[in-house]
Backbone as CSV, one residue per row, in Angstrom:
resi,resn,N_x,N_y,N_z,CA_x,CA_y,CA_z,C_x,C_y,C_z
1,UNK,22.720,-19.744,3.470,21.385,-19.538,3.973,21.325,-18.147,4.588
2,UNK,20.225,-17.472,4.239,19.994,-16.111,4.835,18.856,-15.434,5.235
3,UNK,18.534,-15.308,5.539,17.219,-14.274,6.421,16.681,-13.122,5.315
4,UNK,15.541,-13.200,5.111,14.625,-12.567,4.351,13.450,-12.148,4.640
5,UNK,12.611,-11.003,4.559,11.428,-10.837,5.077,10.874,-9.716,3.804
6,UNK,9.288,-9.706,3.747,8.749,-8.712,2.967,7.264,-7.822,4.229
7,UNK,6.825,-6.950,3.733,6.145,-6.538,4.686,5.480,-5.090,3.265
8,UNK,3.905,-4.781,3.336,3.616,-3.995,2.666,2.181,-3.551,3.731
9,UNK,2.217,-2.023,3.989,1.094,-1.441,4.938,0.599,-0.694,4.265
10,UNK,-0.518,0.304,4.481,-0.680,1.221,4.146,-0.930,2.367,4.947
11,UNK,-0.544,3.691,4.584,-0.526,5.000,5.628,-1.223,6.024,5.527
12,UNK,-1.752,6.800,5.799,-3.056,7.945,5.412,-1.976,8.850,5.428
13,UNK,-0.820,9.079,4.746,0.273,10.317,5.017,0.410,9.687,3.447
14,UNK,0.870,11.219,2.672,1.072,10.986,1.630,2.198,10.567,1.176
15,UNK,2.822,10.500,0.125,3.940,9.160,0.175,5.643,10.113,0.051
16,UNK,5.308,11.862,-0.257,6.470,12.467,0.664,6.545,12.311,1.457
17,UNK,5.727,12.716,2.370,5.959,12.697,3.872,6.189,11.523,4.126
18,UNK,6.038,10.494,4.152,6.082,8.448,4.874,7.832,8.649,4.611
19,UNK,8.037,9.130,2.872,9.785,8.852,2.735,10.629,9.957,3.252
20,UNK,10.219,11.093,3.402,10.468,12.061,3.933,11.090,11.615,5.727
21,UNK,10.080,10.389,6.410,9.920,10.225,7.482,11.106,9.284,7.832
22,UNK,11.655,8.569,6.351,12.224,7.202,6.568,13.518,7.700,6.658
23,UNK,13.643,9.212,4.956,15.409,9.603,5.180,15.786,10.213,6.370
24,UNK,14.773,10.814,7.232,14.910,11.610,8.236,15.592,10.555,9.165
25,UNK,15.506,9.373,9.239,15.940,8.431,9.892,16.957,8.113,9.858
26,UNK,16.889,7.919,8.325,18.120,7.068,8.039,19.531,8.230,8.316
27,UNK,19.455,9.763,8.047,20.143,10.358,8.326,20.369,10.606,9.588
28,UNK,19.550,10.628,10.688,19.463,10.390,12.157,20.534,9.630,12.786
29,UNK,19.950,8.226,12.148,20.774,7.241,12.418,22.167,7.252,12.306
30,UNK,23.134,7.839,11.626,24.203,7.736,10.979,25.192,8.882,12.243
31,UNK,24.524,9.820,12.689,24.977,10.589,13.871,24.483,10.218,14.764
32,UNK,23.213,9.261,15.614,23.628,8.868,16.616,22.181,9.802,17.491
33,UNK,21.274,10.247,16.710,20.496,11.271,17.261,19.201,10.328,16.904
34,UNK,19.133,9.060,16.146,18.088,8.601,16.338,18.573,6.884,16.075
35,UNK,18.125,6.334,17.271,18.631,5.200,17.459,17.896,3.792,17.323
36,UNK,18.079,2.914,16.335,17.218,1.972,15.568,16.483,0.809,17.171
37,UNK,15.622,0.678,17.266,15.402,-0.036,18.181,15.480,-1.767,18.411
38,UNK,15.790,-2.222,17.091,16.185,-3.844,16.740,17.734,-3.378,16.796
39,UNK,18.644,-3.983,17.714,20.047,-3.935,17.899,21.137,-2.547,17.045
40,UNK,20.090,-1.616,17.745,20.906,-0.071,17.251,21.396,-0.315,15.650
41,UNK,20.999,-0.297,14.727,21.516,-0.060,13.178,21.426,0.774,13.256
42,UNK,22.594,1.091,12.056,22.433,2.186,11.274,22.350,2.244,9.968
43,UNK,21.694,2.846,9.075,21.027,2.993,7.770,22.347,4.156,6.981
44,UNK,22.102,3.424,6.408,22.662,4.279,5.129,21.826,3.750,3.217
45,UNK,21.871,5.190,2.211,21.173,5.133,1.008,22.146,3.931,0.667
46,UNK,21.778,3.230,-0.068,22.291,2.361,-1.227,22.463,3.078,-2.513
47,UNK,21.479,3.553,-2.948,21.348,3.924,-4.079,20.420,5.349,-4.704
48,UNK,20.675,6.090,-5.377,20.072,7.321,-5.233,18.295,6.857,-4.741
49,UNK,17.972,7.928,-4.252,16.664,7.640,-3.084,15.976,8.451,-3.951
50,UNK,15.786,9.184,-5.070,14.567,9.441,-5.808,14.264,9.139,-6.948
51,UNK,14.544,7.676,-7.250,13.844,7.318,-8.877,12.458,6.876,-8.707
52,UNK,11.925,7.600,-9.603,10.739,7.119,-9.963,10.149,6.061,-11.409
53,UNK,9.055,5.897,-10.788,8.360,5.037,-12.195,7.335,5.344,-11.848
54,UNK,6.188,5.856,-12.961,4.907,6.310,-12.849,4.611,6.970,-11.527
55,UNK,3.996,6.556,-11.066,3.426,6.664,-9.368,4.056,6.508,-8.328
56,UNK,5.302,5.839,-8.739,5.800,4.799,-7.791,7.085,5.340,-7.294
57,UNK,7.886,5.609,-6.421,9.131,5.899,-5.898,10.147,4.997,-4.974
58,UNK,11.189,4.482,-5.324,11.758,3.735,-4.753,13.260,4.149,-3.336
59,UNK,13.447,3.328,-2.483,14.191,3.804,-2.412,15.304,2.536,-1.756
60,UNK,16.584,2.888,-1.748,17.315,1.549,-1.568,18.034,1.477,-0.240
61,UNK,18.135,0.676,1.036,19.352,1.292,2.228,19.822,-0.126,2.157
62,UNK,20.499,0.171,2.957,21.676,-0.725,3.351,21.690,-0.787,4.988
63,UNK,21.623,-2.107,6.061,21.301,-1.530,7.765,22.649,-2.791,7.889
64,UNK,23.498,-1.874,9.171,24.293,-2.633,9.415,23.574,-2.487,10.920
65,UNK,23.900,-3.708,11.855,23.807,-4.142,13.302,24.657,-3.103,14.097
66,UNK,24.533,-2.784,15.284,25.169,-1.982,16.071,26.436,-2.826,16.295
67,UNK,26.024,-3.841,16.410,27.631,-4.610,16.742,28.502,-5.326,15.353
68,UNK,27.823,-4.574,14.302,28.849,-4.917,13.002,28.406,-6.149,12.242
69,UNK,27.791,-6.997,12.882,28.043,-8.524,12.306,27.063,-8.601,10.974
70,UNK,26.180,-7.955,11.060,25.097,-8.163,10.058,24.760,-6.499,9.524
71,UNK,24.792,-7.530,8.034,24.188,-6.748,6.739,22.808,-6.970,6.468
72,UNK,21.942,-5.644,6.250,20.609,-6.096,5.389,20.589,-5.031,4.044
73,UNK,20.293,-5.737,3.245,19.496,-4.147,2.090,18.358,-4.705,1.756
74,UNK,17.685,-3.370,2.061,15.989,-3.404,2.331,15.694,-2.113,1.210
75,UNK,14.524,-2.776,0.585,14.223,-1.986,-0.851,12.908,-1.510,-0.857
76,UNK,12.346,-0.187,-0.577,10.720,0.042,-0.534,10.441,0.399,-1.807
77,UNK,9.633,0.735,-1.912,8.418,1.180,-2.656,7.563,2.184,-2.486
78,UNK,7.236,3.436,-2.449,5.975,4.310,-2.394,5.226,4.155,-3.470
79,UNK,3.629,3.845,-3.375,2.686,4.350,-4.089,1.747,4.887,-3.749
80,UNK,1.683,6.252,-4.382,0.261,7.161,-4.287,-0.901,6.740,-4.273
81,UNK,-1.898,6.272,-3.112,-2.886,5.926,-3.318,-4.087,7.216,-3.038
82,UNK,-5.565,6.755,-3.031,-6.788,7.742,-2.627,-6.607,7.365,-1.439
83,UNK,-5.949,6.503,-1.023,-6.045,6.502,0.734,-5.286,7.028,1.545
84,UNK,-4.086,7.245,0.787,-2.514,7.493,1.098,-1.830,7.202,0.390
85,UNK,-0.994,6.342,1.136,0.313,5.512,0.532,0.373,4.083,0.804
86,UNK,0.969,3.340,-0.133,1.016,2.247,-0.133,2.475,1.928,0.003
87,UNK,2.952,1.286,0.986,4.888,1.344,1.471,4.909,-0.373,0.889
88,UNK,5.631,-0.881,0.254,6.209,-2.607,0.387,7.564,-2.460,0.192
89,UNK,8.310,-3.348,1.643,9.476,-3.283,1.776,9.616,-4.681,1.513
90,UNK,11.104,-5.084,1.560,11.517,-6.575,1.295,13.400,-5.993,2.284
91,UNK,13.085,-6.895,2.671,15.132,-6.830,3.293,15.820,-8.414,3.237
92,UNK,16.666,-8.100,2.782,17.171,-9.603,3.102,18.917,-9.187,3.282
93,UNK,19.377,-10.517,4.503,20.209,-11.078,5.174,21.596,-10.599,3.952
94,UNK,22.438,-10.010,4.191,23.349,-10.003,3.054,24.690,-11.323,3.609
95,UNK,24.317,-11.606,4.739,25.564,-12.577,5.285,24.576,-13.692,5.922
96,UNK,25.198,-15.173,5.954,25.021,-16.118,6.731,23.844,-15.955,7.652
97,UNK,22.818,-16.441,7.980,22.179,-15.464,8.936,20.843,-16.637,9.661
98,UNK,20.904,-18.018,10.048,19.718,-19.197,10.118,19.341,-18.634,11.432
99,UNK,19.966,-17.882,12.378,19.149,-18.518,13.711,18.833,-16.761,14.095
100,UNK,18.404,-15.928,13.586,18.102,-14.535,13.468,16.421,-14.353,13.038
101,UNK,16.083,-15.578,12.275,14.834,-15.330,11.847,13.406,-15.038,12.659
């Protein structure tokens, strides 16, 4: 059993800048200069961070817990909209995970 969540917003920032905003993080995170506020993670890419499809740009991380115990890989999405951007993430639990939800 594992912990799963999806979540899709939309942003009036175009959809460089939103991912632009996320690697800035995720590289942050990894030295210690920007610190995750759900139990200090840290982010790291999964998987190369600029494939595209049509419109669409993906990108893949991997968040471990400050205290080690827990895995997530969380998978977005950018799409170019007239409004902005359209972000849908999904993360799920890579370990054991019932009473976290």
């Amino acid at each position: 059993v594992y912990a799963w969540s999806q979540v899709a917003v939309d942003t009036e920032l175009d959809c460089a800048t939103a991912k632009a905003e996320v690697q800035a993080r995720v590289s942050l995170s990894q030295n210690g200069l920007w610190t995750d506020p759900h139990n200090g993670g840290v982010y790291t890419e999964r998987a190369i961070s600029d494939r595209h499809n049509g419109g669409t740009s993906y990108h893949e991380l991997q968040r471990v817990t400050g205290n080690g115990e827990y895995t997530d890989f969380i998978d977005l999405t950018y799409t170019d909209s007239d409004r902005g951007c359209e972000i849908k993430g999904c993360s799920e639990s890579q370990v054991t995970s019932v009473v976290d939800f």
